[in-house]
Short mmCIF file of C-alpha atoms in Angstrom, two decimals:
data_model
loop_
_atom_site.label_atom_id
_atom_site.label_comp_id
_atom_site.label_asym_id
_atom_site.label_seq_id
_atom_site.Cartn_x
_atom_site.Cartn_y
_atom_site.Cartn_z
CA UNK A 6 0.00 0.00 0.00
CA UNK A 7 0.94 3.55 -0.63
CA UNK A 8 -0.94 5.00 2.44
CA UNK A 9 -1.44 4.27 6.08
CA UNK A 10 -5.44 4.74 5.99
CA UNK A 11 -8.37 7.14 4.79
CA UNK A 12 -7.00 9.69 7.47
CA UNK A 13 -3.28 9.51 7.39
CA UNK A 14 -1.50 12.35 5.27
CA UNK A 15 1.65 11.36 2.81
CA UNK A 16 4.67 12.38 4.04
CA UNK A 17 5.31 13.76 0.54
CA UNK A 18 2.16 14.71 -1.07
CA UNK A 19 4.01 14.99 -4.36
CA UNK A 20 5.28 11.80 -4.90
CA UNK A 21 2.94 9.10 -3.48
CA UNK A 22 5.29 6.32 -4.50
CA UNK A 23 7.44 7.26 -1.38
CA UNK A 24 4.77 5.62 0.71
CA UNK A 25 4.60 2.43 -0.88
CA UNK A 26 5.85 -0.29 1.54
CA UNK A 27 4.22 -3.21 3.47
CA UNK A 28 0.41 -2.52 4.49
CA UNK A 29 -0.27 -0.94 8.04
CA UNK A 30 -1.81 -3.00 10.88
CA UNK A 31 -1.41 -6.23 8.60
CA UNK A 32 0.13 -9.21 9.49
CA UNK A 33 2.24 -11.67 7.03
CA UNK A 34 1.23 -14.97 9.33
CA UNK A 35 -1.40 -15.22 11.27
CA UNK A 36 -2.52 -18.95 13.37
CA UNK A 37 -5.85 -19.29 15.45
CA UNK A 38 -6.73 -22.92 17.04
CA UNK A 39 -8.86 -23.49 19.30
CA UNK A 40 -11.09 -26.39 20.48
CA UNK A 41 -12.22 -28.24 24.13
CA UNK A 42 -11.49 -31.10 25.30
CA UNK A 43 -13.82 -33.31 27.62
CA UNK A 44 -12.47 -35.66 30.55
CA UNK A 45 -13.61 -38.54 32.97
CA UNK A 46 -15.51 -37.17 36.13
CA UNK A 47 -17.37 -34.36 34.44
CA UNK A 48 -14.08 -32.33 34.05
CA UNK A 49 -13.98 -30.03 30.32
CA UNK A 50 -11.51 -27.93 29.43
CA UNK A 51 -11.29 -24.72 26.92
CA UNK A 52 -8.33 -23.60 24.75
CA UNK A 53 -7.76 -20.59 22.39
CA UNK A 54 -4.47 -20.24 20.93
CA UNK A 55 -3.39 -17.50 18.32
CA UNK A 56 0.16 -16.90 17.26
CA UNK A 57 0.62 -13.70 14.99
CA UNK A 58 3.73 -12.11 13.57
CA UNK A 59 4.54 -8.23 14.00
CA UNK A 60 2.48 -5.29 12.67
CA UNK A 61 4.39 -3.46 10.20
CA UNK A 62 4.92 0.39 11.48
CA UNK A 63 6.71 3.34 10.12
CA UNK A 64 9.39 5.84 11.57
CA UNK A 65 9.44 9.66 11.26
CA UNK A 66 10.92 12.39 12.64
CA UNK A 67 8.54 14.50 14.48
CA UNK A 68 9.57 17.64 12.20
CA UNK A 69 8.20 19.24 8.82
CA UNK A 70 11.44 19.32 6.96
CA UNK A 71 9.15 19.52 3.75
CA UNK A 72 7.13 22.27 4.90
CA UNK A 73 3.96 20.88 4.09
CA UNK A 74 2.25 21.06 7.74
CA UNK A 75 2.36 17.88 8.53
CA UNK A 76 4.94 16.54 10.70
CA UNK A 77 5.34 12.79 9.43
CA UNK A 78 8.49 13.15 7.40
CA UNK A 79 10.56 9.73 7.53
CA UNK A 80 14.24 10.23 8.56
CA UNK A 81 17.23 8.83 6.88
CA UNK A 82 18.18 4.91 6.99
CA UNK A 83 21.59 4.48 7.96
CA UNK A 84 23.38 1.36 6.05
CA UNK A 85 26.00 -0.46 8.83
CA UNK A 86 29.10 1.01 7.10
CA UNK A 87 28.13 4.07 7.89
CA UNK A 88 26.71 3.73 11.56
CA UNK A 89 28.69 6.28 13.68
CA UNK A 90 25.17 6.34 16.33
CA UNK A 91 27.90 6.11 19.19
CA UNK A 92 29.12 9.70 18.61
CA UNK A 93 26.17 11.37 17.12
CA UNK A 94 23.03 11.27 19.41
CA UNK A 95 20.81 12.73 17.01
CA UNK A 96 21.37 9.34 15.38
CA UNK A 97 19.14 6.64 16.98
CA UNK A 98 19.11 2.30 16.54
CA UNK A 99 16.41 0.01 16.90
CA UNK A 100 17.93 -3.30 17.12
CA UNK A 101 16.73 -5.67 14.15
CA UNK A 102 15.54 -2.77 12.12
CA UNK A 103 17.91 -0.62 11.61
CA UNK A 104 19.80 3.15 12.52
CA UNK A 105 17.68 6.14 11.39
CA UNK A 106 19.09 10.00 10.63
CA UNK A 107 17.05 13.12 10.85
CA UNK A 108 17.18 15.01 7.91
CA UNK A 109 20.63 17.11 7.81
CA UNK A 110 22.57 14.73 10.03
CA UNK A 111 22.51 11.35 8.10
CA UNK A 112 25.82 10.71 6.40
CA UNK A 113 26.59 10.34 2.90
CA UNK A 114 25.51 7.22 0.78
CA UNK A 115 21.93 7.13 3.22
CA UNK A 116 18.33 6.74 1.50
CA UNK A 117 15.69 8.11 3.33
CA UNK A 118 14.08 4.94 5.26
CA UNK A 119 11.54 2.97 3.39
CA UNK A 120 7.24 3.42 4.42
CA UNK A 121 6.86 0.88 7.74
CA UNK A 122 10.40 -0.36 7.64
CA UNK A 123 10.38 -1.86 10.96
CA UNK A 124 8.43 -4.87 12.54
CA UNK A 125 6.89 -4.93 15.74
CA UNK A 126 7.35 -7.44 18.33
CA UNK A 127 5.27 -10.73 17.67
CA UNK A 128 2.24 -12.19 19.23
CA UNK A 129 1.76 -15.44 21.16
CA UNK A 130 -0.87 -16.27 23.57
CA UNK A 131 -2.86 -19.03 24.98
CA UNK A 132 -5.92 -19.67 27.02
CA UNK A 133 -7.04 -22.35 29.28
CA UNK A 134 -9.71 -22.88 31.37
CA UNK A 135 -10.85 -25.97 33.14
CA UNK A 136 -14.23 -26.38 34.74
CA UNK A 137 -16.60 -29.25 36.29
CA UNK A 138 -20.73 -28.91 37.04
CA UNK A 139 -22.29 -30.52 39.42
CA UNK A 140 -26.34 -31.09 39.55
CA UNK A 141 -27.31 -30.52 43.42
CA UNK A 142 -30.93 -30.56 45.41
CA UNK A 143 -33.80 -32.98 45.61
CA UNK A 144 -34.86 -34.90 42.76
CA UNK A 145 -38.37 -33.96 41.69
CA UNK A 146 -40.65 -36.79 42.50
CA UNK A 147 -40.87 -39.22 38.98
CA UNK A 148 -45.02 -40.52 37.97
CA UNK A 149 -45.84 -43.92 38.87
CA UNK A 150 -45.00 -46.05 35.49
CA UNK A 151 -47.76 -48.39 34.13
CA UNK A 152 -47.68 -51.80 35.23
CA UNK A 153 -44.83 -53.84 33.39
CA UNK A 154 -43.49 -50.19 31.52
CA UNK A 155 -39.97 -49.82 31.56
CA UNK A 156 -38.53 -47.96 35.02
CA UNK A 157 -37.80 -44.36 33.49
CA UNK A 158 -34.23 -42.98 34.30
CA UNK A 159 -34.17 -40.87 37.63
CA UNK A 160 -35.66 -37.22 37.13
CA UNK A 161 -32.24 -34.46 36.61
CA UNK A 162 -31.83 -32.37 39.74
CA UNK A 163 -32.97 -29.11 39.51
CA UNK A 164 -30.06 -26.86 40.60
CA UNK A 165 -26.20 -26.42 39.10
CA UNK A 166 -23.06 -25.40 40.73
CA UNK A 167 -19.75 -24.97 38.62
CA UNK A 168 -16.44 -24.09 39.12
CA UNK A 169 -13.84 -22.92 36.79
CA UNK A 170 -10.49 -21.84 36.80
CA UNK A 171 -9.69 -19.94 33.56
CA UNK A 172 -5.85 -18.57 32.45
CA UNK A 173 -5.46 -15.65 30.34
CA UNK A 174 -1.68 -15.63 28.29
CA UNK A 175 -1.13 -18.82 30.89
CA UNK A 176 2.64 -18.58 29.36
CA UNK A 177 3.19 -15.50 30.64
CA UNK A 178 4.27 -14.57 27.62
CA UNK A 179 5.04 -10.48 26.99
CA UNK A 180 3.47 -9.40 24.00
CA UNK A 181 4.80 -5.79 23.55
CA UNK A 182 2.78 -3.21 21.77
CA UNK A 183 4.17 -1.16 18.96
CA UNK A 184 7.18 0.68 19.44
CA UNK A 185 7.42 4.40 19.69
CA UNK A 186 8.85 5.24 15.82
CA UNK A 187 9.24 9.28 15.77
CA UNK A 188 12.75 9.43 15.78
CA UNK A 189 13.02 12.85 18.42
CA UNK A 190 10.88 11.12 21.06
CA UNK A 191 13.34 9.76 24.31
CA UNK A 192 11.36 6.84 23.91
CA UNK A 193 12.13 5.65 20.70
CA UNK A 194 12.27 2.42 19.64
CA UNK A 195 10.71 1.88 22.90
CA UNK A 196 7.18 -0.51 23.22
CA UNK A 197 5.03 1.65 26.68
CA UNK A 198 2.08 -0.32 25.96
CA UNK A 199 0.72 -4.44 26.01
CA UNK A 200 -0.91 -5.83 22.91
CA UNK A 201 -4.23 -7.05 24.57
CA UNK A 202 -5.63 -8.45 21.27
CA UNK A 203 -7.65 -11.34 23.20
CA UNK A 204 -8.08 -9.36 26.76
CA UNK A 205 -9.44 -6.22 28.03
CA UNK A 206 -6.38 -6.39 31.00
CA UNK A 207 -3.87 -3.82 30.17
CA UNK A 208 -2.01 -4.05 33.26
CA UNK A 209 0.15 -7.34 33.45
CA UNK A 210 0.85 -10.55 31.03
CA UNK A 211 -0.86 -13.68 32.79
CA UNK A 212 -4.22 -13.12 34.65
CA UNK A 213 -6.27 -16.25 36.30
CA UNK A 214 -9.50 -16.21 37.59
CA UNK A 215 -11.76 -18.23 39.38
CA UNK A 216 -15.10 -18.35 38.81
CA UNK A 217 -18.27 -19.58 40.70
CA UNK A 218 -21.96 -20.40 39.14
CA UNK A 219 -25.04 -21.40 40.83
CA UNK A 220 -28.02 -21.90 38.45
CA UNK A 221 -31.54 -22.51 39.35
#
């Protein structure tokens, strides 16, 4: 694609093709499973599993160096050769992706860093739960069967307790949000966020709860 979505301006609005680079907020693999599973004594169990590869996102510079008001111009892509990031601080790395110069400080022989260059962290989580019913009170009373009918099997009791234990990410598994990608924040390169794809929780990786159900 050649744009980030209906409402993201082009970095260059005079040459489109800049943009053109893998798709935003689409994955290249993508797994889902899930399924239950039912054991002796009443006992079932739940699973969800979902394994996704990184979200595509781009890097810019938090400037207008093109003076079109908007401030989404990408920064220079520094080739290894020509890394010198330990001596010039203007000059940032994310590991795996690459080092990126604003414009006027990236050295000679760099090309100005192609639309979502960099990969965010991957995905991997699982759910589990496990859970057992149990029918509780009297047994209503059964009619009187006809002389020589067949006995009819014992009326179901009319109340249901269950218990469950259920594990969100039960790995424990960090799954990192997308980086911070304008080049002149001091976070850069930096994920401050959880991808909760699966689970409202923002807060922490594994949750478990316990649950409790009485129907009548």
């Amino acid at each position: 694609a050649n744009a980030g979505g209906a409402t993201v301006f082009p970095s260059n609005q005079y040459n489109l093709s800049q943009d053109y680079g893998p798709e935003t907020g689409a994955q290249r693999q993508t797994l889902f499973a899930g399924g239950q599973l039912r054991f002796p004594y009443g006992l079932t169990s739940d699973f969800f599993f979902s394994a996704q590869s990184g979200l595509p996102y781009n890097i810019t510079t938090g400037a207008d160096s093109n003076g079109d008001g908007q401030y989404n111009d990408r920064p220079y892509l520094v080739p290894a050769a020509l890394d010198n990031s330990s001596t010039l601080n203007t000059i940032k790395t994310i590991p795996g992706c690459g080092t990126f110069a604003p414009p006027g400080s990236q050295p000679a022989g760099s090309q100005l860093a192609p639309f979502n260059v960099c990969t965010a962290p991957h995905f991997f989580y699982l759910q589990l739960s496990l859970s057992r019913s149990f029918a509780i009170g009297p047994r209503p009373k059964a009619a009187a069967a006809a002389t020589g009918a067949k006995p009819s099997a014992p009326a179901e009791r009319p109340y249901h307790l269950s218990f469950a234990v259920e594990a969100d990410n039960i790995f424990n598994h960090t799954n990192a949000g997308l980086p911070v990608g304008v080049l002149s924040s001091s976070r850069f390169g930096q994920s401050l966020s959880l991808n909760t794809v699966f689970s409202p929780n923002t807060a922490s990786n594994r949750v478990i709860n316990l649950r409790t159900t009485f129907t009548f």
